[in-house]
mmCIF file of N, CA and C in Angstrom:
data_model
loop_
_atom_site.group_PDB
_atom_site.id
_atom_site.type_symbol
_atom_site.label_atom_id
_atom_site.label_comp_id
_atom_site.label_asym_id
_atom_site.label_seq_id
_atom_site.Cartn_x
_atom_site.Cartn_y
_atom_site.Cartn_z
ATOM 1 N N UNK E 1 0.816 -1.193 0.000
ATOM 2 C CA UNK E 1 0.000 0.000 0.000
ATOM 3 C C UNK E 1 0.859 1.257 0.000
ATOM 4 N N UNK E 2 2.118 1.199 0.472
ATOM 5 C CA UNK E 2 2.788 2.300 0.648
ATOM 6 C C UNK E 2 3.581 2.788 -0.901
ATOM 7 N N UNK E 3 3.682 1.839 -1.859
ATOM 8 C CA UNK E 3 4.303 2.375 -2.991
ATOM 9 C C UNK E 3 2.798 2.732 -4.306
ATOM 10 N N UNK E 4 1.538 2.375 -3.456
ATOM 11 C CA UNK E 4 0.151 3.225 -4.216
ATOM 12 C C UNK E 4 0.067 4.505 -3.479
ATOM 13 N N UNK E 5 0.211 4.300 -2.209
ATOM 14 C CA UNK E 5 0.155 5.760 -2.132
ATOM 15 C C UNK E 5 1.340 7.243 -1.971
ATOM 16 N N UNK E 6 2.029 6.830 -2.150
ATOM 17 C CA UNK E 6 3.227 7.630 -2.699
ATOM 18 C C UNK E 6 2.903 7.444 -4.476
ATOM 19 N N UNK E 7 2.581 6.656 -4.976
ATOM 20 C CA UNK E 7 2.121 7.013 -6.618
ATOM 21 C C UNK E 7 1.009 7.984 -6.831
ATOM 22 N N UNK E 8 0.033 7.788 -5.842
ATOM 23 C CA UNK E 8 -1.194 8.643 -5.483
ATOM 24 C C UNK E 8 -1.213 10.460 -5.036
ATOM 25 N N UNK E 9 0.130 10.510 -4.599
ATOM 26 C CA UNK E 9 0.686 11.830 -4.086
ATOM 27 C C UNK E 9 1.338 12.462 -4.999
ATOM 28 N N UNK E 10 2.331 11.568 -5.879
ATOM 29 C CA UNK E 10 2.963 12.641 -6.749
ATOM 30 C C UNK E 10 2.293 12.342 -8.368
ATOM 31 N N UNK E 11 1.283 12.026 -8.015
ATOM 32 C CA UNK E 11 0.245 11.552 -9.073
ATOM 33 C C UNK E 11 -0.580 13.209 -8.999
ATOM 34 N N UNK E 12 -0.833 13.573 -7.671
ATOM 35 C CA UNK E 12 -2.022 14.665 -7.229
ATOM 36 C C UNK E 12 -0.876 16.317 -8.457
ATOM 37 N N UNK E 13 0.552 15.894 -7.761
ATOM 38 C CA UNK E 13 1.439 17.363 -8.417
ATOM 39 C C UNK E 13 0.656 17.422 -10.209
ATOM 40 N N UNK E 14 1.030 16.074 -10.705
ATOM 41 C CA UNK E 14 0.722 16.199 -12.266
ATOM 42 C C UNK E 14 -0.974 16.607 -12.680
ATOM 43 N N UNK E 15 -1.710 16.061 -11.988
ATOM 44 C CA UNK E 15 -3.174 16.406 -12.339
ATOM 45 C C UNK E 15 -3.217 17.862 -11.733
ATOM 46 N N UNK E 16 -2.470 18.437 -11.015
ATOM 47 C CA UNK E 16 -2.750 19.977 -10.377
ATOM 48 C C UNK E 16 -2.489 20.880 -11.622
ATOM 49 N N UNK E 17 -0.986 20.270 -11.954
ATOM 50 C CA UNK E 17 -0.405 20.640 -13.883
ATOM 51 C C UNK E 17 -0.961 20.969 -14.422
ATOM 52 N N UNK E 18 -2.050 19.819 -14.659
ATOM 53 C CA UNK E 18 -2.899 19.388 -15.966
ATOM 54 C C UNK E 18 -4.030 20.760 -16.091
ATOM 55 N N UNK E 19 -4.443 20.154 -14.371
ATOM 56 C CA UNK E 19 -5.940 20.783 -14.818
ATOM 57 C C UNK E 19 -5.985 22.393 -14.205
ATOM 58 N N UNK E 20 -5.127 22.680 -13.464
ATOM 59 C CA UNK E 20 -5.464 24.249 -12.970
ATOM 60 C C UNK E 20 -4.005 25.176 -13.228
ATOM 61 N N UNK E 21 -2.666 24.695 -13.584
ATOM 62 C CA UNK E 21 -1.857 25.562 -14.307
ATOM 63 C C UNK E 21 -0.313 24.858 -12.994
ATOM 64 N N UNK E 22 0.216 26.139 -12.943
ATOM 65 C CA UNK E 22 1.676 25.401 -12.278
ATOM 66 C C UNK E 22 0.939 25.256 -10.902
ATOM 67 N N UNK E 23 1.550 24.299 -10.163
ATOM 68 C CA UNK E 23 1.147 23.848 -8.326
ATOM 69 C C UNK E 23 1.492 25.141 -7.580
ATOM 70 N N UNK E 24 2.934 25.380 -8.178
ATOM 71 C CA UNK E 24 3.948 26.458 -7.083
ATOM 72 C C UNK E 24 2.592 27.508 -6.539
ATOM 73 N N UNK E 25 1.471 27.763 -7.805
ATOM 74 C CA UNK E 25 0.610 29.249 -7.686
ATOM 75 C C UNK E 25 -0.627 28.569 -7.512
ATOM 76 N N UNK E 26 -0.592 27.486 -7.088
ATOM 77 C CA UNK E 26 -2.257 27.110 -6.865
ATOM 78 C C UNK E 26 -1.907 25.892 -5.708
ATOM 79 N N UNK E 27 -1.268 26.517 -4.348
ATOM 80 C CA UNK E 27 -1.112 25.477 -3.059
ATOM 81 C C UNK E 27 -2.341 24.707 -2.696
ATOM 82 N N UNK E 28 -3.399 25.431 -2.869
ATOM 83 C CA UNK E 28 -4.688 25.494 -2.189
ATOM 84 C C UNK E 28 -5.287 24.317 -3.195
ATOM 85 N N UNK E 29 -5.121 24.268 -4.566
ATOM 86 C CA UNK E 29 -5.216 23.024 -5.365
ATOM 87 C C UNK E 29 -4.734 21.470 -5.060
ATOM 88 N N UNK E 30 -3.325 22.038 -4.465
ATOM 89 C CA UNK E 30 -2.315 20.915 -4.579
ATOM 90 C C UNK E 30 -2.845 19.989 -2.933
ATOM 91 N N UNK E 31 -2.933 20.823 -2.077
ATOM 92 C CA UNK E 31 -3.903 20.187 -0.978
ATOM 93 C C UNK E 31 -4.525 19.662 -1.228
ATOM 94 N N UNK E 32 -5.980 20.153 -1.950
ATOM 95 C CA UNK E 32 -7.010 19.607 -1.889
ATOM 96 C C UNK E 32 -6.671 18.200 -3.176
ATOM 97 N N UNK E 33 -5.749 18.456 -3.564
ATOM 98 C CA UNK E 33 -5.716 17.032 -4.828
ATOM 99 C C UNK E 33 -5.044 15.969 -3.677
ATOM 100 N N UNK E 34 -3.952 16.045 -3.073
ATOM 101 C CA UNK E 34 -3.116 15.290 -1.982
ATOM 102 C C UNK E 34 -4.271 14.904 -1.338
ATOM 103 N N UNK E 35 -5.305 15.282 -0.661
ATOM 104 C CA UNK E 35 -6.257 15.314 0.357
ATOM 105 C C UNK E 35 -6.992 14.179 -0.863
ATOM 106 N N UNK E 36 -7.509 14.235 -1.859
ATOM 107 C CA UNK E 36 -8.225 13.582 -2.214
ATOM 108 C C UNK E 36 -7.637 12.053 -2.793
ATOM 109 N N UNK E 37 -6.284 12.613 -2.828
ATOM 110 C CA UNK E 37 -5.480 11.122 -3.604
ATOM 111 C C UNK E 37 -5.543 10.233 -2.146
ATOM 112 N N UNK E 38 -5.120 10.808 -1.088
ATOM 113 C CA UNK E 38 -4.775 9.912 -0.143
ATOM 114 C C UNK E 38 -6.132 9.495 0.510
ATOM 115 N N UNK E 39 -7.567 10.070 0.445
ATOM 116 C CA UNK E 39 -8.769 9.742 0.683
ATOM 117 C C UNK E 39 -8.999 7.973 -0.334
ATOM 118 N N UNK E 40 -8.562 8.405 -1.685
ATOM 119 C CA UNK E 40 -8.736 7.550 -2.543
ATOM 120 C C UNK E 40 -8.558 6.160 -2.261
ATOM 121 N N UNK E 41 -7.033 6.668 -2.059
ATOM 122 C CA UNK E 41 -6.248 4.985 -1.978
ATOM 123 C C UNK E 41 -6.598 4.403 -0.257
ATOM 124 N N UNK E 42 -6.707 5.260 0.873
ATOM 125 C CA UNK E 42 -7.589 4.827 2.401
ATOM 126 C C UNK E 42 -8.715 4.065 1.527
ATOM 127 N N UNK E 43 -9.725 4.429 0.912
ATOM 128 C CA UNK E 43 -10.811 4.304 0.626
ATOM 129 C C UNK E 43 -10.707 2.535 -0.438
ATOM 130 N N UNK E 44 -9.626 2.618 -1.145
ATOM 131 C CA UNK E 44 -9.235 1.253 -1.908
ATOM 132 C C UNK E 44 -9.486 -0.111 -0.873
ATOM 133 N N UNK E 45 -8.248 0.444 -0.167
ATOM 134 C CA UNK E 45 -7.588 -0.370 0.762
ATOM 135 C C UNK E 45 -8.662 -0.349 1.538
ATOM 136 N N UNK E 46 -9.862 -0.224 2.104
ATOM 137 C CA UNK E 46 -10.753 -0.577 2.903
ATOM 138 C C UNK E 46 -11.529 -1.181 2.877
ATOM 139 N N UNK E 47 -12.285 -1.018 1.263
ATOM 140 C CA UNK E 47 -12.966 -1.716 0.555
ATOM 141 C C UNK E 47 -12.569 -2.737 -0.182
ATOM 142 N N UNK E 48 -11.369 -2.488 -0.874
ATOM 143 C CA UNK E 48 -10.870 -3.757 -1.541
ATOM 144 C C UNK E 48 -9.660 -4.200 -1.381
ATOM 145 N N UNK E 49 -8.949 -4.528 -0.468
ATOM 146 C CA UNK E 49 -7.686 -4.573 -0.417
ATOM 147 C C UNK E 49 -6.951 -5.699 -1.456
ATOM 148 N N UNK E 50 -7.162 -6.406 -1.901
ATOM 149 C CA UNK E 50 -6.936 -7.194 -2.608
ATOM 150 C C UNK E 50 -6.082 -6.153 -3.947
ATOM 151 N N UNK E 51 -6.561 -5.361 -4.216
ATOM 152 C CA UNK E 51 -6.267 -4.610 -5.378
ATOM 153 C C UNK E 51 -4.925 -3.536 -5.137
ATOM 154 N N UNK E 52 -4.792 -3.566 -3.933
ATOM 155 C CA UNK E 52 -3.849 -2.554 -3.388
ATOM 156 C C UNK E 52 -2.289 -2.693 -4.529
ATOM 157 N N UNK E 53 -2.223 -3.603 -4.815
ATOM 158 C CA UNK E 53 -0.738 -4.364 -5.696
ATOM 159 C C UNK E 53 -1.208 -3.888 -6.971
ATOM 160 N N UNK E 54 -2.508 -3.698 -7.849
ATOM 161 C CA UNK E 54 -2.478 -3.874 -8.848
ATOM 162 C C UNK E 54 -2.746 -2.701 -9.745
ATOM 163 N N UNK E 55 -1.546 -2.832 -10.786
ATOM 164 C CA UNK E 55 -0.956 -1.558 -11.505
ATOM 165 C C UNK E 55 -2.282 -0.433 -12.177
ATOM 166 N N UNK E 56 -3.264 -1.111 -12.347
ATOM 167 C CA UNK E 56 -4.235 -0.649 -13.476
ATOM 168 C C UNK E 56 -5.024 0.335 -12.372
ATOM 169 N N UNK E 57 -5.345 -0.472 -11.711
ATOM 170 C CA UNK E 57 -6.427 0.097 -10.557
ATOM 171 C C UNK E 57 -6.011 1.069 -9.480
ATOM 172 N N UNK E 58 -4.160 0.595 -8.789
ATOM 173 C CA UNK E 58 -4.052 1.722 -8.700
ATOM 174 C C UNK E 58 -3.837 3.080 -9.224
ATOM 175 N N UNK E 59 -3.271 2.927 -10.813
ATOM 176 C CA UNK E 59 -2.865 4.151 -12.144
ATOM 177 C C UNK E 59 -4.819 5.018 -11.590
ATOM 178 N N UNK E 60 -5.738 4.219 -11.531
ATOM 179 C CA UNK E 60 -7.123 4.810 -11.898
ATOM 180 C C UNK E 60 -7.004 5.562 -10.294
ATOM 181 N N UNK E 61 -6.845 5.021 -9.914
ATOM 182 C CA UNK E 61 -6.878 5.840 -7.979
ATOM 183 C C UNK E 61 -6.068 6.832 -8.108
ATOM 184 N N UNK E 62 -5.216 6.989 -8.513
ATOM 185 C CA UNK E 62 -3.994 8.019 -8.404
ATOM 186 C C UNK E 62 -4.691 8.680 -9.640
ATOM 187 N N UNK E 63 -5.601 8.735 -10.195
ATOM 188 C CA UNK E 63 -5.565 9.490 -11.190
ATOM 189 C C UNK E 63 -7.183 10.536 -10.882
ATOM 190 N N UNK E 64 -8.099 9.576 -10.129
ATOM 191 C CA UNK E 64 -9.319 9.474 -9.959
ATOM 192 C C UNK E 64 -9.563 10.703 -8.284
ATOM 193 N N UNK E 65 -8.487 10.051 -7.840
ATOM 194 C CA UNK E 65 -8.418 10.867 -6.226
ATOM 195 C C UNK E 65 -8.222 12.314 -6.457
ATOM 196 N N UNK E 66 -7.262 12.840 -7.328
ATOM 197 C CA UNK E 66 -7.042 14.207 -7.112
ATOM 198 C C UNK E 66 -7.693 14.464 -8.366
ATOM 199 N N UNK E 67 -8.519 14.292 -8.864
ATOM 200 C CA UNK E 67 -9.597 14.789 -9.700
ATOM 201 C C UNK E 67 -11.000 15.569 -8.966
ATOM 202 N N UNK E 68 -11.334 14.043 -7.812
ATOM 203 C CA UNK E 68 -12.004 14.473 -7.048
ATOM 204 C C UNK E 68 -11.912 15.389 -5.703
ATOM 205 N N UNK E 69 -10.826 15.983 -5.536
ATOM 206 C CA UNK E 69 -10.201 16.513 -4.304
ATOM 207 C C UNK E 69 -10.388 17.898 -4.885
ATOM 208 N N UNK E 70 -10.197 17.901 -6.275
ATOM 209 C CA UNK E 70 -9.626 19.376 -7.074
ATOM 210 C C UNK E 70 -11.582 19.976 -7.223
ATOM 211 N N UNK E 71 -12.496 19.204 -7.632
ATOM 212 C CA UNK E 71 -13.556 19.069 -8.150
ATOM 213 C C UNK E 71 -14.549 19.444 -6.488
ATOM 214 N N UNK E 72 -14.243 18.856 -5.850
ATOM 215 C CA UNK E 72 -14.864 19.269 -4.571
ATOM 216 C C UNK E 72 -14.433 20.295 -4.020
ATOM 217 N N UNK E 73 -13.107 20.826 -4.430
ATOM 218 C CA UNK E 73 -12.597 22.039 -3.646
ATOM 219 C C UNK E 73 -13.353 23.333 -4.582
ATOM 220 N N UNK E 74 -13.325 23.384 -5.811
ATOM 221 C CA UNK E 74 -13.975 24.072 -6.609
ATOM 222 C C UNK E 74 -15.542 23.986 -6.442
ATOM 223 N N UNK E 75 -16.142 22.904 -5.848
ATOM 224 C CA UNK E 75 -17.442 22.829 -5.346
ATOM 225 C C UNK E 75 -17.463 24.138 -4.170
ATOM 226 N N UNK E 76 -16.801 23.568 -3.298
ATOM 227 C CA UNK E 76 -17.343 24.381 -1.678
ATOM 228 C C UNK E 76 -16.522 25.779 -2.294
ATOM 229 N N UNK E 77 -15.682 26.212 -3.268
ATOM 230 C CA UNK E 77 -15.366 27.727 -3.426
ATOM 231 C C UNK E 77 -16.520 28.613 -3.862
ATOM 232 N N UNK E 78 -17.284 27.616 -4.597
ATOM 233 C CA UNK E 78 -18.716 27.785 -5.381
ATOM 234 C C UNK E 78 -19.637 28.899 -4.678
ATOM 235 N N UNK E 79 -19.736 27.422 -3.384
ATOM 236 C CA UNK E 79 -20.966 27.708 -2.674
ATOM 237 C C UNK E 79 -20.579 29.032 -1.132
ATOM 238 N N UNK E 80 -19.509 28.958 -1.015
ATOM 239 C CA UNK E 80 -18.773 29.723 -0.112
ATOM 240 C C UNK E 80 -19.379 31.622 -0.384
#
């Protein structure tokens, strides 16, 4: 579990890249993606641990977590 979620963390830097511009100027992104990668892979490993080893599923967690971390943080800025 510990080499998914270290993939899951510096998985969160590249989707921060992707989807909202450099990390260095959007901290408040890079949290909430970290916050959601490491929700992700807790959330794997609880429900399915079996999968914790496997390359595909974790690539989708590490990819899936700080999507949703970034997506909920832009939610509550919304409604704020």
């Amino acid at each position: 579990m510990a080499y998914l979620l270290v993939s899951a963390v510096l998985g969160s830097f590249v989707m921060v890249r992707l989807m909202k511009g450099p990390w260095g100027r959007n901290p408040h992104y890079l949290a909430a993606a970290i916050a959601g990668s490491v929700a992700g892979t807790l959330l794997l490993h609880a429900f399915w641990p079996a999968m914790d080893d496997d390359f595909i599923v974790g690539g989708l967690v590490g990819i899936a977590g700080p999507i949703a971390g970034i997506m909920l943080f832009d939610a509550l800025l919304k409604t704020a």
